[in-house]
Coordinates of C-alpha atoms and ligand atoms in Angstrom, one line a residue:
M1 CA 36.2 20.6 -3.4
M2 CA 35.0 17.1 -4.3
R3 CA 32.6 18.4 -7.2
T4 CA 31.4 21.9 -8.3
H5 CA 28.3 20.6 -9.6
T6 CA 26.1 17.3 -9.5
C7 CA 25.6 15.0 -12.5
G8 CA 22.3 16.6 -13.1
E9 CA 23.1 20.1 -13.1
L10 CA 25.3 21.1 -16.5
R11 CA 23.1 23.0 -19.3
S12 CA 24.4 25.0 -22.3
E13 CA 24.5 28.0 -19.8
Q14 CA 28.1 26.5 -18.4
L15 CA 29.4 26.3 -21.6
G16 CA 33.2 26.8 -21.4
E17 CA 33.2 26.6 -17.5
K18 CA 35.9 24.2 -15.8
V19 CA 34.1 21.8 -13.7
K20 CA 34.7 18.9 -11.2
L21 CA 32.1 16.1 -11.0
A22 CA 32.0 12.7 -8.9
G23 CA 29.9 9.6 -9.5
W24 CA 29.4 6.3 -10.6
V25 CA 30.4 5.0 -14.0
R26 CA 27.2 3.8 -15.6
F27 CA 28.3 3.0 -19.0
S28 CA 31.3 3.5 -21.2
R29 CA 32.1 2.9 -24.7
D30 CA 35.3 3.5 -26.8
H31 CA 34.5 5.3 -30.4
G32 CA 37.7 4.8 -32.1
G33 CA 39.9 6.1 -29.6
V34 CA 37.5 8.5 -28.2
L35 CA 36.2 7.1 -24.9
F36 CA 32.7 8.4 -23.4
L37 CA 31.3 7.4 -20.3
D38 CA 28.1 8.3 -18.6
L39 CA 28.8 9.6 -15.2
A40 CA 25.7 9.1 -12.8
D41 CA 24.9 10.2 -9.0
A42 CA 21.6 10.9 -7.3
Y43 CA 20.9 14.1 -9.6
G44 CA 21.4 12.8 -13.2
T45 CA 23.8 11.7 -15.7
T46 CA 26.3 13.6 -17.6
Q47 CA 28.4 12.5 -20.6
V48 CA 31.9 12.7 -19.9
V49 CA 34.5 12.7 -23.0
F50 CA 38.1 11.6 -22.9
D51 CA 39.2 13.0 -26.5
P52 CA 43.0 12.6 -26.9
E53 CA 42.8 15.1 -29.8
A54 CA 41.6 17.8 -27.5
L55 CA 44.3 17.4 -25.1
K56 CA 48.0 18.7 -25.9
D57 CA 50.1 17.2 -23.3
R58 CA 51.2 13.6 -24.3
T59 CA 51.7 12.5 -20.5
T60 CA 48.5 13.8 -19.5
I61 CA 46.9 11.9 -22.7
E62 CA 48.5 8.4 -21.7
G63 CA 47.9 8.8 -18.2
L64 CA 44.3 9.4 -18.6
E65 CA 43.7 6.8 -21.3
S66 CA 45.1 4.1 -19.2
L67 CA 43.2 5.3 -16.1
F68 CA 40.1 5.6 -18.1
K69 CA 40.4 1.9 -19.1
T70 CA 40.6 0.9 -15.6
F71 CA 37.1 2.7 -14.8
G72 CA 34.8 -0.6 -14.6
R73 CA 31.1 -0.2 -14.2
E74 CA 29.9 1.4 -11.0
S75 CA 33.4 2.2 -10.0
V76 CA 33.4 5.6 -8.3
I77 CA 35.4 8.4 -9.8
S78 CA 35.8 12.1 -10.0
V79 CA 36.7 14.1 -13.2
H80 CA 37.5 17.7 -14.0
G81 CA 37.4 19.3 -17.7
T82 CA 35.4 21.9 -19.6
V83 CA 31.9 21.8 -20.5
R84 CA 31.3 21.8 -24.2
N85 CA 28.2 21.1 -26.5
R86 CA 27.8 17.8 -27.6
V87 CA 28.5 17.0 -31.3
P88 CA 25.2 18.2 -33.2
G89 CA 22.9 15.3 -33.8
T90 CA 24.1 13.2 -31.0
E91 CA 22.0 15.5 -28.0
D92 CA 19.8 13.6 -25.9
S93 CA 16.7 15.5 -25.3
R94 CA 15.4 12.8 -22.7
N95 CA 18.2 13.7 -20.5
P96 CA 18.1 17.3 -18.9
T97 CA 21.9 17.5 -19.1
G98 CA 21.8 15.9 -22.6
E99 CA 22.9 19.0 -24.8
V100 CA 26.4 19.0 -23.1
E101 CA 29.3 16.8 -22.2
V102 CA 32.5 17.6 -20.1
L103 CA 35.7 17.0 -21.9
I104 CA 37.9 15.9 -19.3
E105 CA 41.4 17.1 -18.4
G106 CA 41.9 14.9 -15.3
A107 CA 40.3 11.9 -13.5
E108 CA 40.9 9.8 -10.4
L109 CA 39.4 6.7 -9.2
L110 CA 37.8 7.1 -5.7
N111 CA 36.7 3.6 -5.4
S112 CA 36.0 0.7 -7.6
S113 CA 33.3 -1.8 -7.9
R114 CA 33.3 -5.7 -8.0
P115 CA 31.7 -7.4 -11.0
L116 CA 27.8 -6.4 -10.4
P117 CA 25.4 -9.0 -9.8
F118 CA 23.0 -7.2 -11.9
E119 CA 22.8 -4.3 -14.1
V120 CA 22.2 -1.0 -12.5
A121 CA 21.8 1.3 -15.3
E122 CA 18.1 1.2 -16.7
Q123 CA 17.4 0.9 -20.5
K124 CA 14.1 0.7 -22.0
G125 CA 12.6 -2.6 -22.4
S126 CA 15.6 -4.1 -20.1
L127 CA 14.1 -6.6 -17.6
L128 CA 14.4 -6.5 -13.9
P129 CA 16.4 -9.0 -11.9
G130 CA 14.3 -11.1 -9.7
E131 CA 13.3 -9.5 -6.4
D132 CA 15.3 -11.7 -4.0
L133 CA 18.3 -10.8 -5.9
R134 CA 17.4 -7.2 -5.8
L135 CA 16.9 -7.1 -2.0
R136 CA 20.0 -9.1 -1.4
Y137 CA 22.1 -6.2 -3.1
R138 CA 19.5 -3.3 -2.3
Y139 CA 22.2 -0.9 -2.4
L140 CA 22.7 -1.6 -6.1
D141 CA 19.1 -1.8 -6.4
L142 CA 18.6 1.7 -4.8
R143 CA 20.9 3.1 -7.4
R144 CA 18.4 2.5 -10.2
T145 CA 16.7 5.8 -11.1
S146 CA 13.4 4.1 -10.7
M147 CA 13.9 3.2 -7.1
S148 CA 15.8 6.4 -6.0
N149 CA 12.6 8.3 -7.6
N150 CA 10.3 6.1 -5.4
L151 CA 12.2 7.2 -2.5
R152 CA 12.4 10.7 -3.3
F153 CA 8.5 10.6 -3.8
R154 CA 7.9 8.9 -0.7
H155 CA 10.0 11.8 1.2
R156 CA 7.9 14.6 -0.6
V157 CA 4.5 12.7 0.6
I158 CA 5.6 12.6 4.1
S159 CA 7.1 16.1 4.3
A160 CA 4.0 17.5 2.6
A161 CA 2.0 15.7 5.1
R162 CA 4.3 17.2 7.8
C163 CA 4.1 20.7 6.7
C164 CA 0.2 20.3 6.5
L165 CA -0.1 19.2 10.1
D166 CA 2.7 21.3 11.4
D167 CA 0.5 24.3 10.0
A168 CA -2.6 23.0 11.6
G169 CA -0.8 23.1 15.1
F170 CA 0.0 19.3 15.4
V171 CA 2.9 18.2 17.5
E172 CA 5.0 15.4 16.2
V173 CA 6.0 13.2 19.3
E174 CA 7.8 9.8 19.5
T175 CA 6.4 7.1 21.3
P176 CA 8.3 3.9 22.7
M177 CA 9.4 1.1 20.6
L178 CA 9.9 -1.3 23.8
T179 CA 6.1 -1.4 24.7
R180 CA 3.6 -3.4 26.4
S181 CA 1.5 -5.3 23.8
T182 CA -1.6 -3.4 22.3
P183 CA -3.9 -5.7 20.5
E184 CA -4.2 -4.6 16.6
G185 CA -5.5 -7.8 15.8
A186 CA -2.0 -9.4 14.9
R187 CA 0.9 -11.3 17.0
D188 CA 3.4 -9.1 18.8
F189 CA 7.0 -9.2 18.0
I190 CA 8.5 -9.8 21.6
V191 CA 11.6 -8.7 22.9
P192 CA 13.2 -10.5 25.8
S193 CA 14.2 -8.1 28.7
R194 CA 17.9 -8.6 30.2
T195 CA 17.4 -6.4 33.4
S196 CA 14.0 -8.2 34.3
P197 CA 14.7 -11.8 33.1
G198 CA 11.4 -13.7 32.0
S199 CA 9.8 -10.6 31.0
F200 CA 9.3 -9.3 27.5
Y201 CA 8.4 -6.0 25.8
A202 CA 6.3 -6.1 22.4
L203 CA 7.3 -4.0 19.4
P204 CA 4.2 -1.6 19.0
Q205 CA 1.7 -3.1 16.6
S206 CA 1.0 0.8 16.6
P207 CA 1.2 3.9 19.1
Q208 CA -2.6 3.3 19.9
L209 CA -2.3 3.5 23.7
Y210 CA 0.4 6.1 24.0
K211 CA -1.4 8.4 21.7
Q212 CA -4.4 8.0 23.8
M213 CA -2.2 8.9 27.0
L214 CA -1.1 11.9 25.2
M215 CA -4.6 13.0 25.1
V216 CA -5.0 12.3 28.7
G217 CA -1.7 14.3 28.9
G218 CA -3.4 17.4 27.4
L219 CA -1.4 17.5 24.1
D220 CA -4.5 18.0 22.0
K221 CA -3.3 17.2 18.5
Y222 CA -0.5 14.8 18.1
Y223 CA 1.0 13.1 14.9
Q224 CA 3.7 10.8 14.3
I225 CA 5.3 9.2 11.3
A226 CA 5.4 6.0 13.6
R227 CA 6.8 2.4 12.6
C228 CA 4.6 -0.1 13.7
F229 CA 5.2 -4.1 13.7
R230 CA 2.8 -6.9 13.4
D231 CA 3.8 -10.4 13.3
E232 CA 1.2 -11.8 10.7
D233 CA 1.5 -14.7 8.2
S234 CA 3.2 -13.5 5.5
R235 CA 0.5 -12.5 3.2
A236 CA 0.6 -10.8 -0.2
D237 CA 1.9 -7.2 -0.1
R238 CA 2.5 -6.9 3.8
Q239 CA 5.6 -6.1 5.6
P240 CA 6.0 -7.1 9.3
E241 CA 7.4 -3.7 10.0
F242 CA 5.6 -0.6 8.2
T243 CA 5.1 3.1 8.7
Q244 CA 2.0 5.0 9.5
L245 CA 0.9 8.6 9.7
D246 CA -0.8 8.1 13.1
I247 CA -2.9 11.1 14.1
E248 CA -5.0 11.8 17.5
M249 CA -7.1 14.8 18.5
S250 CA -8.9 15.6 21.6
F251 CA -12.3 17.6 21.9
V252 CA -13.2 16.5 18.2
D253 CA -15.8 14.5 16.4
D254 CA -14.9 12.0 13.7
R255 CA -15.9 14.6 11.0
D256 CA -13.0 16.5 12.4
I257 CA -10.3 13.9 12.0
Q258 CA -11.6 13.0 8.4
A259 CA -11.5 16.7 7.6
I260 CA -7.7 17.0 8.7
I261 CA -7.1 14.0 6.7
E262 CA -8.5 15.3 3.8
K263 CA -6.6 18.6 4.2
V264 CA -3.4 16.7 4.6
L265 CA -4.0 14.5 1.4
A266 CA -4.9 17.5 -0.5
R267 CA -1.9 19.2 0.3
V268 CA 0.0 15.9 -0.5
W269 CA -1.9 16.0 -3.9
K270 CA -0.9 19.5 -4.7
D271 CA 2.8 19.3 -3.6
V272 CA 3.4 16.2 -5.5
F273 CA 1.1 16.0 -8.6
G274 CA 0.5 19.9 -8.6
K275 CA -3.2 18.8 -8.6
D276 CA -6.2 19.9 -6.8
L277 CA -8.0 16.8 -5.1
S278 CA -11.7 16.9 -4.6
I279 CA -12.7 17.0 -1.0
P280 CA -14.7 16.2 0.9
F281 CA -14.2 12.6 -0.1
P282 CA -17.5 10.4 -1.0
R283 CA -18.9 8.6 2.2
I284 CA -20.3 5.1 1.9
T285 CA -21.8 3.3 4.8
Y286 CA -20.4 -0.4 5.7
H287 CA -23.7 -1.9 5.0
D288 CA -23.9 -0.4 1.5
A289 CA -20.3 -1.1 0.8
M290 CA -20.9 -4.7 1.4
H291 CA -24.2 -4.9 -0.5
K292 CA -23.3 -2.5 -3.6
Y293 CA -19.3 -3.8 -3.9
G294 CA -19.2 -6.8 -1.7
T295 CA -16.3 -5.6 0.2
D296 CA -15.6 -3.1 2.8
A297 CA -12.8 -1.4 0.7
P298 CA -15.0 -0.5 -2.3
D299 CA -13.4 0.7 -5.6
I300 CA -16.1 3.2 -6.5
R301 CA -14.4 4.2 -9.8
Y302 CA -16.3 1.9 -12.1
G303 CA -20.3 0.5 -12.0
L304 CA -20.7 -3.1 -11.9
E305 CA -22.4 -2.4 -8.5
L306 CA -24.2 -5.6 -6.9
N307 CA -28.0 -6.0 -6.7
D308 CA -29.6 -8.2 -4.1
V309 CA -32.3 -9.9 -6.1
T310 CA -33.1 -12.5 -3.7
D311 CA -36.9 -11.3 -3.5
I312 CA -37.5 -11.1 -7.5
V313 CA -35.7 -14.9 -8.1
Q314 CA -37.4 -16.5 -5.6
R315 CA -40.7 -16.5 -7.9
S316 CA -38.8 -18.4 -10.3
N317 CA -38.5 -22.2 -10.6
Y318 CA -34.8 -22.4 -11.3
S319 CA -33.9 -25.2 -8.8
I320 CA -30.5 -24.2 -8.2
F321 CA -31.8 -21.0 -6.7
Q322 CA -34.6 -22.5 -5.0
R323 CA -32.2 -24.8 -3.2
I324 CA -29.9 -22.2 -2.0
L325 CA -32.9 -19.6 -1.1
K326 CA -34.5 -22.4 1.0
K327 CA -31.3 -22.8 3.3
G328 CA -31.7 -18.9 3.6
G329 CA -29.1 -17.9 1.1
K330 CA -29.2 -14.9 -1.3
V331 CA -29.0 -14.2 -4.8
V332 CA -27.0 -11.4 -5.8
G333 CA -26.6 -9.9 -9.5
M334 CA -24.8 -7.2 -11.6
N335 CA -25.1 -5.8 -15.0
V336 CA -22.0 -6.0 -17.1
R337 CA -23.4 -3.0 -19.4
A338 CA -22.7 -3.6 -23.1
E339 CA -20.9 -0.2 -23.1
Y340 CA -18.1 -1.5 -20.7
T341 CA -16.6 -3.7 -23.4
T342 CA -15.0 -2.2 -26.3
T343 CA -13.5 -5.2 -28.0
P344 CA -16.1 -7.5 -29.2
S345 CA -15.3 -11.3 -28.5
S346 CA -15.1 -14.0 -31.1
D347 CA -18.8 -14.6 -31.3
G348 CA -19.8 -10.9 -31.7
S349 CA -21.0 -10.1 -28.3
L350 CA -19.3 -8.0 -25.8
V351 CA -18.5 -10.5 -23.3
G352 CA -19.0 -13.9 -25.3
R353 CA -20.2 -17.1 -24.5
S354 CA -16.5 -18.7 -23.9
E355 CA -15.7 -15.7 -21.8
V356 CA -18.9 -16.3 -19.8
D357 CA -18.1 -20.2 -19.6
R358 CA -14.5 -18.7 -18.2
L359 CA -16.4 -16.7 -15.6
I360 CA -18.4 -20.0 -14.7
E361 CA -15.3 -21.9 -14.2
W362 CA -13.7 -19.0 -12.4
A363 CA -16.8 -18.8 -9.8
K364 CA -16.1 -22.5 -9.2
T365 CA -12.6 -21.8 -8.0
Q366 CA -14.1 -19.3 -5.7
G367 CA -16.1 -21.6 -3.9
M368 CA -19.4 -20.6 -5.6
G369 CA -21.4 -23.6 -7.2
G370 CA -21.1 -21.5 -10.6
L371 CA -22.6 -18.4 -12.2
T372 CA -26.0 -18.1 -13.9
W373 CA -26.0 -15.5 -16.8
M374 CA -28.6 -13.9 -18.9
R375 CA -28.3 -11.4 -21.7
M376 CA -30.4 -8.9 -23.6
V377 CA -31.3 -9.6 -26.8
D378 CA -34.0 -7.7 -28.8
G379 CA -35.5 -6.6 -25.6
E380 CA -35.5 -9.7 -23.8
L381 CA -33.4 -11.9 -21.4
T382 CA -32.0 -14.7 -23.1
S383 CA -30.1 -17.8 -21.7
N384 CA -30.3 -21.6 -21.5
I385 CA -32.2 -21.1 -18.0
V386 CA -34.5 -18.4 -18.8
K387 CA -37.4 -20.9 -19.3
Y388 CA -37.3 -21.2 -15.7
F389 CA -38.3 -17.4 -15.0
P390 CA -41.5 -16.4 -15.5
S391 CA -41.9 -13.3 -17.6
D392 CA -43.2 -10.9 -14.7
V393 CA -39.9 -12.3 -13.0
T394 CA -37.8 -11.4 -16.0
A395 CA -39.5 -8.2 -16.4
D396 CA -38.5 -7.3 -12.9
L397 CA -34.9 -7.9 -13.3
I398 CA -34.9 -5.9 -16.4
K399 CA -36.1 -3.0 -14.5
E400 CA -34.0 -3.9 -11.5
F401 CA -31.0 -3.7 -13.6
D402 CA -31.9 -1.3 -16.2
A403 CA -31.0 -3.7 -18.5
K404 CA -30.3 -2.6 -22.0
E405 CA -29.8 -4.2 -25.4
G406 CA -26.5 -6.2 -25.2
D407 CA -26.0 -6.1 -21.6
L408 CA -25.1 -9.2 -19.5
L409 CA -26.7 -10.0 -16.2
L410 CA -24.6 -12.3 -14.0
F411 CA -26.0 -13.9 -10.9
L412 CA -24.2 -15.6 -7.9
A413 CA -26.1 -17.5 -5.2
G414 CA -24.9 -18.9 -1.8
S415 CA -24.8 -17.6 2.0
E416 CA -25.4 -13.8 1.9
I417 CA -21.7 -13.1 3.0
A418 CA -20.5 -15.8 0.2
A419 CA -22.6 -14.3 -2.4
L420 CA -21.5 -10.7 -1.6
K421 CA -17.7 -11.5 -1.2
A422 CA -17.8 -13.5 -4.3
G423 CA -19.6 -10.7 -6.3
G424 CA -17.1 -8.1 -5.0
D425 CA -14.4 -10.6 -6.5
L426 CA -16.3 -11.0 -9.9
R427 CA -16.7 -7.1 -10.0
R428 CA -12.9 -6.7 -9.5
K429 CA -12.0 -9.3 -11.9
L430 CA -14.3 -7.8 -14.6
A431 CA -12.8 -4.3 -14.0
R432 CA -9.2 -5.8 -14.6
D433 CA -10.5 -8.0 -17.6
L434 CA -12.5 -5.4 -19.3
N435 CA -9.8 -2.4 -18.6
L436 CA -12.5 -0.5 -16.9
L437 CA -10.0 1.4 -14.7
D438 CA -8.0 2.8 -17.6
G439 CA -7.5 6.6 -17.4
K440 CA -9.7 6.7 -14.1
G441 CA -7.3 8.5 -11.7
H442 CA -7.3 7.9 -8.0
Q443 CA -10.5 8.0 -5.9
F444 CA -10.7 8.2 -2.0
V445 CA -13.7 7.1 -0.3
W446 CA -14.8 6.9 3.6
L447 CA -16.2 3.9 5.1
V448 CA -18.4 5.0 7.9
E449 CA -20.9 3.4 10.3
C450 CA -19.0 0.2 10.8
P451 CA -19.9 -2.4 13.3
L452 CA -18.3 -2.4 16.9
F453 CA -17.9 -6.0 16.6
Q454 CA -17.7 -9.1 14.4
R455 CA -18.0 -12.8 14.7
D456 CA -14.5 -14.7 13.6
S457 CA -15.6 -16.9 10.3
V458 CA -13.7 -20.0 11.5
T459 CA -14.4 -19.8 15.5
G460 CA -17.7 -17.9 15.5
Q461 CA -16.1 -15.9 18.4
L462 CA -17.1 -12.3 19.0
E463 CA -14.0 -10.0 18.1
M464 CA -13.6 -6.4 17.4
F465 CA -14.3 -4.9 14.2
H466 CA -11.5 -2.5 14.6
H467 CA -9.7 -2.5 18.1
P468 CA -11.2 -2.4 21.6
F469 CA -10.8 1.2 22.2
V470 CA -13.7 2.3 19.8
R471 CA -16.4 4.3 21.3
P472 CA -19.9 2.9 20.7
V473 CA -22.2 5.0 18.6
D474 CA -24.4 5.3 21.2
G475 CA -21.6 6.3 23.9
C476 CA -21.7 3.2 25.7
L477 CA -23.4 -0.2 25.0
I478 CA -27.0 -0.9 25.5
E479 CA -27.9 -3.5 28.3
G480 CA -29.3 -6.4 26.3
E481 CA -28.3 -5.5 22.7
D482 CA -27.4 -7.7 20.0
L483 CA -23.7 -7.0 20.0
T484 CA -23.3 -7.9 16.4
N485 CA -25.7 -4.9 15.6
A486 CA -23.9 -2.4 17.7
G487 CA -22.2 0.4 15.9
G488 CA -18.6 1.7 16.6
L489 CA -17.7 5.3 15.9
S490 CA -14.8 4.4 13.4
Y491 CA -14.3 4.7 9.9
D492 CA -11.8 3.6 7.2
L493 CA -10.2 5.5 4.7
V494 CA -10.2 3.6 1.3
L495 CA -8.1 4.4 -2.0
D496 CA -8.9 2.5 -5.1
G497 CA -10.3 -0.3 -3.5
S498 CA -7.4 -0.7 -0.7
E499 CA -7.8 0.2 2.8
I500 CA -5.3 2.6 3.4
G501 CA -6.4 4.0 6.9
S502 CA -8.6 3.4 9.9
G503 CA -9.6 5.2 13.1
S504 CA -12.3 5.8 15.6
M505 CA -13.5 8.1 18.4
R506 CA -12.2 6.2 21.8
C507 CA -14.0 5.4 24.7
H508 CA -12.9 8.3 27.0
D509 CA -14.8 7.0 29.9
P510 CA -13.2 4.1 31.8
E511 CA -16.8 2.4 32.2
V512 CA -17.3 2.1 28.9
Q513 CA -13.9 0.7 28.1
R514 CA -14.6 -1.9 30.8
Q515 CA -18.0 -2.7 29.2
L516 CA -16.1 -3.4 25.9
F517 CA -13.3 -5.3 27.4
R518 CA -16.3 -7.5 29.2
C519 CA -17.9 -8.1 26.0
L520 CA -14.6 -9.5 24.7
G521 CA -14.6 -12.1 27.6
M522 CA -11.9 -10.3 30.0
T523 CA -12.6 -10.8 33.6
N524 CA -11.9 -7.7 35.8
E525 CA -8.8 -9.3 36.9
E526 CA -7.7 -9.7 33.2
M527 CA -8.6 -6.2 32.3
E528 CA -6.5 -4.7 35.3
A529 CA -3.5 -6.9 34.1
E530 CA -3.5 -6.0 30.8
F531 CA -5.1 -2.7 30.7
G532 CA -5.1 -1.4 34.1
F533 CA -2.7 1.5 33.1
L534 CA -5.3 2.6 30.3
L535 CA -8.3 2.2 32.6
E536 CA -6.4 4.3 35.4
A537 CA -5.4 7.2 33.1
L538 CA -9.0 7.5 31.9
S539 CA -10.3 8.0 35.2
Y540 CA -7.9 10.9 35.7
G541 CA -10.1 13.1 33.5
A542 CA -9.6 11.9 30.0
P543 CA -10.8 14.5 27.1
P544 CA -13.1 13.2 24.5
H545 CA -10.8 12.3 21.9
G546 CA -10.1 10.2 18.5
G547 CA -7.9 9.5 15.7
I548 CA -6.7 7.7 12.7
A549 CA -3.8 6.3 11.3
L550 CA -3.0 6.1 7.5
G551 CA -0.7 3.4 6.1
I552 CA 2.3 5.4 4.2
D553 CA 3.6 2.3 2.5
R554 CA 0.3 1.5 0.7
L555 CA -0.4 5.2 0.0
V556 CA 2.6 6.0 -1.6
S557 CA 2.6 2.5 -3.7
L558 CA -0.9 3.3 -4.7
M559 CA 0.0 6.8 -5.9
L560 CA 2.8 5.6 -7.7
G561 CA 1.0 2.6 -9.4
C562 CA 3.7 0.3 -8.1
E563 CA 3.0 -3.3 -8.0
T564 CA 3.9 -4.0 -4.4
I565 CA 4.7 -1.9 -1.1
R566 CA 8.5 -3.1 -1.5
E567 CA 8.9 -0.9 -4.1
V568 CA 8.5 2.2 -1.9
I569 CA 10.2 0.7 1.2
A570 CA 14.1 1.2 1.2
F571 CA 14.7 -2.1 3.1
P572 CA 11.9 -4.4 2.8
K573 CA 11.9 -8.0 3.9
N574 CA 11.2 -10.5 1.2
K575 CA 7.7 -12.4 0.9
K576 CA 9.1 -14.6 3.6
F577 CA 9.7 -11.9 5.7
Q578 CA 13.4 -12.3 5.8
G579 CA 15.9 -9.7 5.3
L580 CA 17.8 -10.8 2.6
M581 CA 20.6 -8.0 2.5
D582 CA 21.5 -8.5 6.2
R583 CA 20.3 -12.0 6.5
S584 CA 17.7 -11.1 9.2
P585 CA 16.2 -13.2 11.1
A586 CA 19.4 -15.0 12.2
P587 CA 20.2 -17.1 15.1
V588 CA 22.0 -15.7 18.1
E589 CA 25.1 -17.1 20.1
D590 CA 24.1 -19.1 23.2
S591 CA 26.2 -16.5 25.3
K592 CA 23.6 -13.9 24.5
L593 CA 20.9 -16.3 25.0
N594 CA 22.3 -16.9 28.5
E595 CA 22.2 -13.7 29.3
L596 CA 18.6 -13.3 28.6
Q597 CA 17.8 -16.3 30.5
L598 CA 16.5 -18.0 27.3
L599 CA 16.8 -21.4 25.8
C600 CA 16.2 -21.8 22.2
L601 CA 14.4 -24.9 21.1
A602 CA 14.2 -24.5 17.4
E603 CA 16.7 -26.1 15.1
D604 CA 19.3 -24.0 13.4
E605 CA 18.0 -23.5 9.8
S606 CA 20.5 -20.8 9.0
E607 CA 22.6 -23.4 6.9
E608 CA 19.9 -24.5 4.6
Ligands
LIG1 N1 -4.2 2.3 16.0 C1 -5.1 1.9 14.9 C2 -4.4 1.2 13.7 O1 -3.2 1.2 13.6 C3 -5.5 3.4 14.1 C4 -6.5 4.0 14.8 O2 -7.3 3.9 15.4 O3 -6.0 5.5 15.1 O4 -5.0 0.6 12.9

């Protein structure tokens, strides 16, 4: 037996027992000939002592002493000895094993460790090594308690979700990794086929079409903890491969799907936090989210909602607003209520003049001309530009924002989308700056009534808001309808202002599916070539169906309050999407390329 207990197990109940432990040497120290070390494993840390006075046999003492001195940090050892109380006053109440220690009678070096690239032991206040170094030696990084706790937490989240879905009759099915491309809005990772030279698989951007096929196949309730691959430009906090809780159900409507997700998350909350999650989650339409929060992923845990005051301020003589309104622009504003701010600034007001000036500069960096402000002082709106606003206009603004003494009104003007987006960014910035999120906990919200299509902001081209398999609200597209007004039966799940999931009802009628492809500019031939198998399957009695996918990495990292999703992924890529530990991606030998009948045109950059 390599161990009788783990390093997290011993308590005073085991006093006097002979035990055997194995683990890593985290710390060692010499207290005048008495040698101490912290022996750590996945379960905890136990203090191990070599005390020559407590041992009788000379040769054992000498042997152990010299062996002990060879135990470098992170070497792997096993020890055996007797559990005893720590010397009174030296107990460690933060450590569950902190009342006891093991007086060793024998030890063995199982494996040694080279000098470490960074400290594995976590001490209060100690700085983390740089992320690239952590990723290069991820196996050492994973030995740190906080990382191993993150992975265990992630496991508990997934396993609670699995239990809940299992209880609800869902079947977990694995879908292929070598697939035909499914459009989810990103580039595919392409895998060359050796057996069909010149042809390629795509790694799945999601199991979307397979889960729909499972519904056509009569499976009824499917889920999968699915790996997905999207070759996106490396953006903050994205990974080229990530994990989704992927769900599909037949003979349901959108509310049924949302209800099962609420049930899953309530079970997760109960299991990992021991708390009841309030369900059902609030719902907000896409239109309201954009107009009140300036984003389709609203954080509703704090106020600062946006108000479109275009109609009111167009009665002003303020030339900046007038110029923008003439071009069809909008003015949105928000009320930074006096009570939001607890620390008065240098000039005594809550968000002082200098802060407002900084906000104006910030707005300019966001592509806005600036930002206009007014403050409620002695029952009136004051500011350097208030003279351009007749009293009936300021009275309407006071009413619209329910402005009270000390409140600060901020306005942004521009094209509707620019003003709303900047308003949303301003909201987030103020929430951070004014600590409005402190103690707020987590808040889920459903984003519903989403559009079916949107226009690409650069090319103006019509594209899907979600993906091309979303069922139109009316069941099909109405002939002659303005497509940008068409609604889709889709929904997003938002947690604390981050989108963590999205789903929809699907087109189960092949004709409706064809209509959507046509709107995206596909010819019949292109449809057949790309999606012939889907259209064919739908024509064999596809049941009405729909589903959703939740991003596990983001969900877990938000639950834990991590800075990045990389903290909850065992082996993430770095910000440049490189695997620093195994040095991927890497060139392959010419012989392998030859086998695939591929020619590599890129320069070899691996030696950089
Ligand atoms: N396949 C979608 C996605 O990955 C989710 C869904 O519609 O179920 O975003």
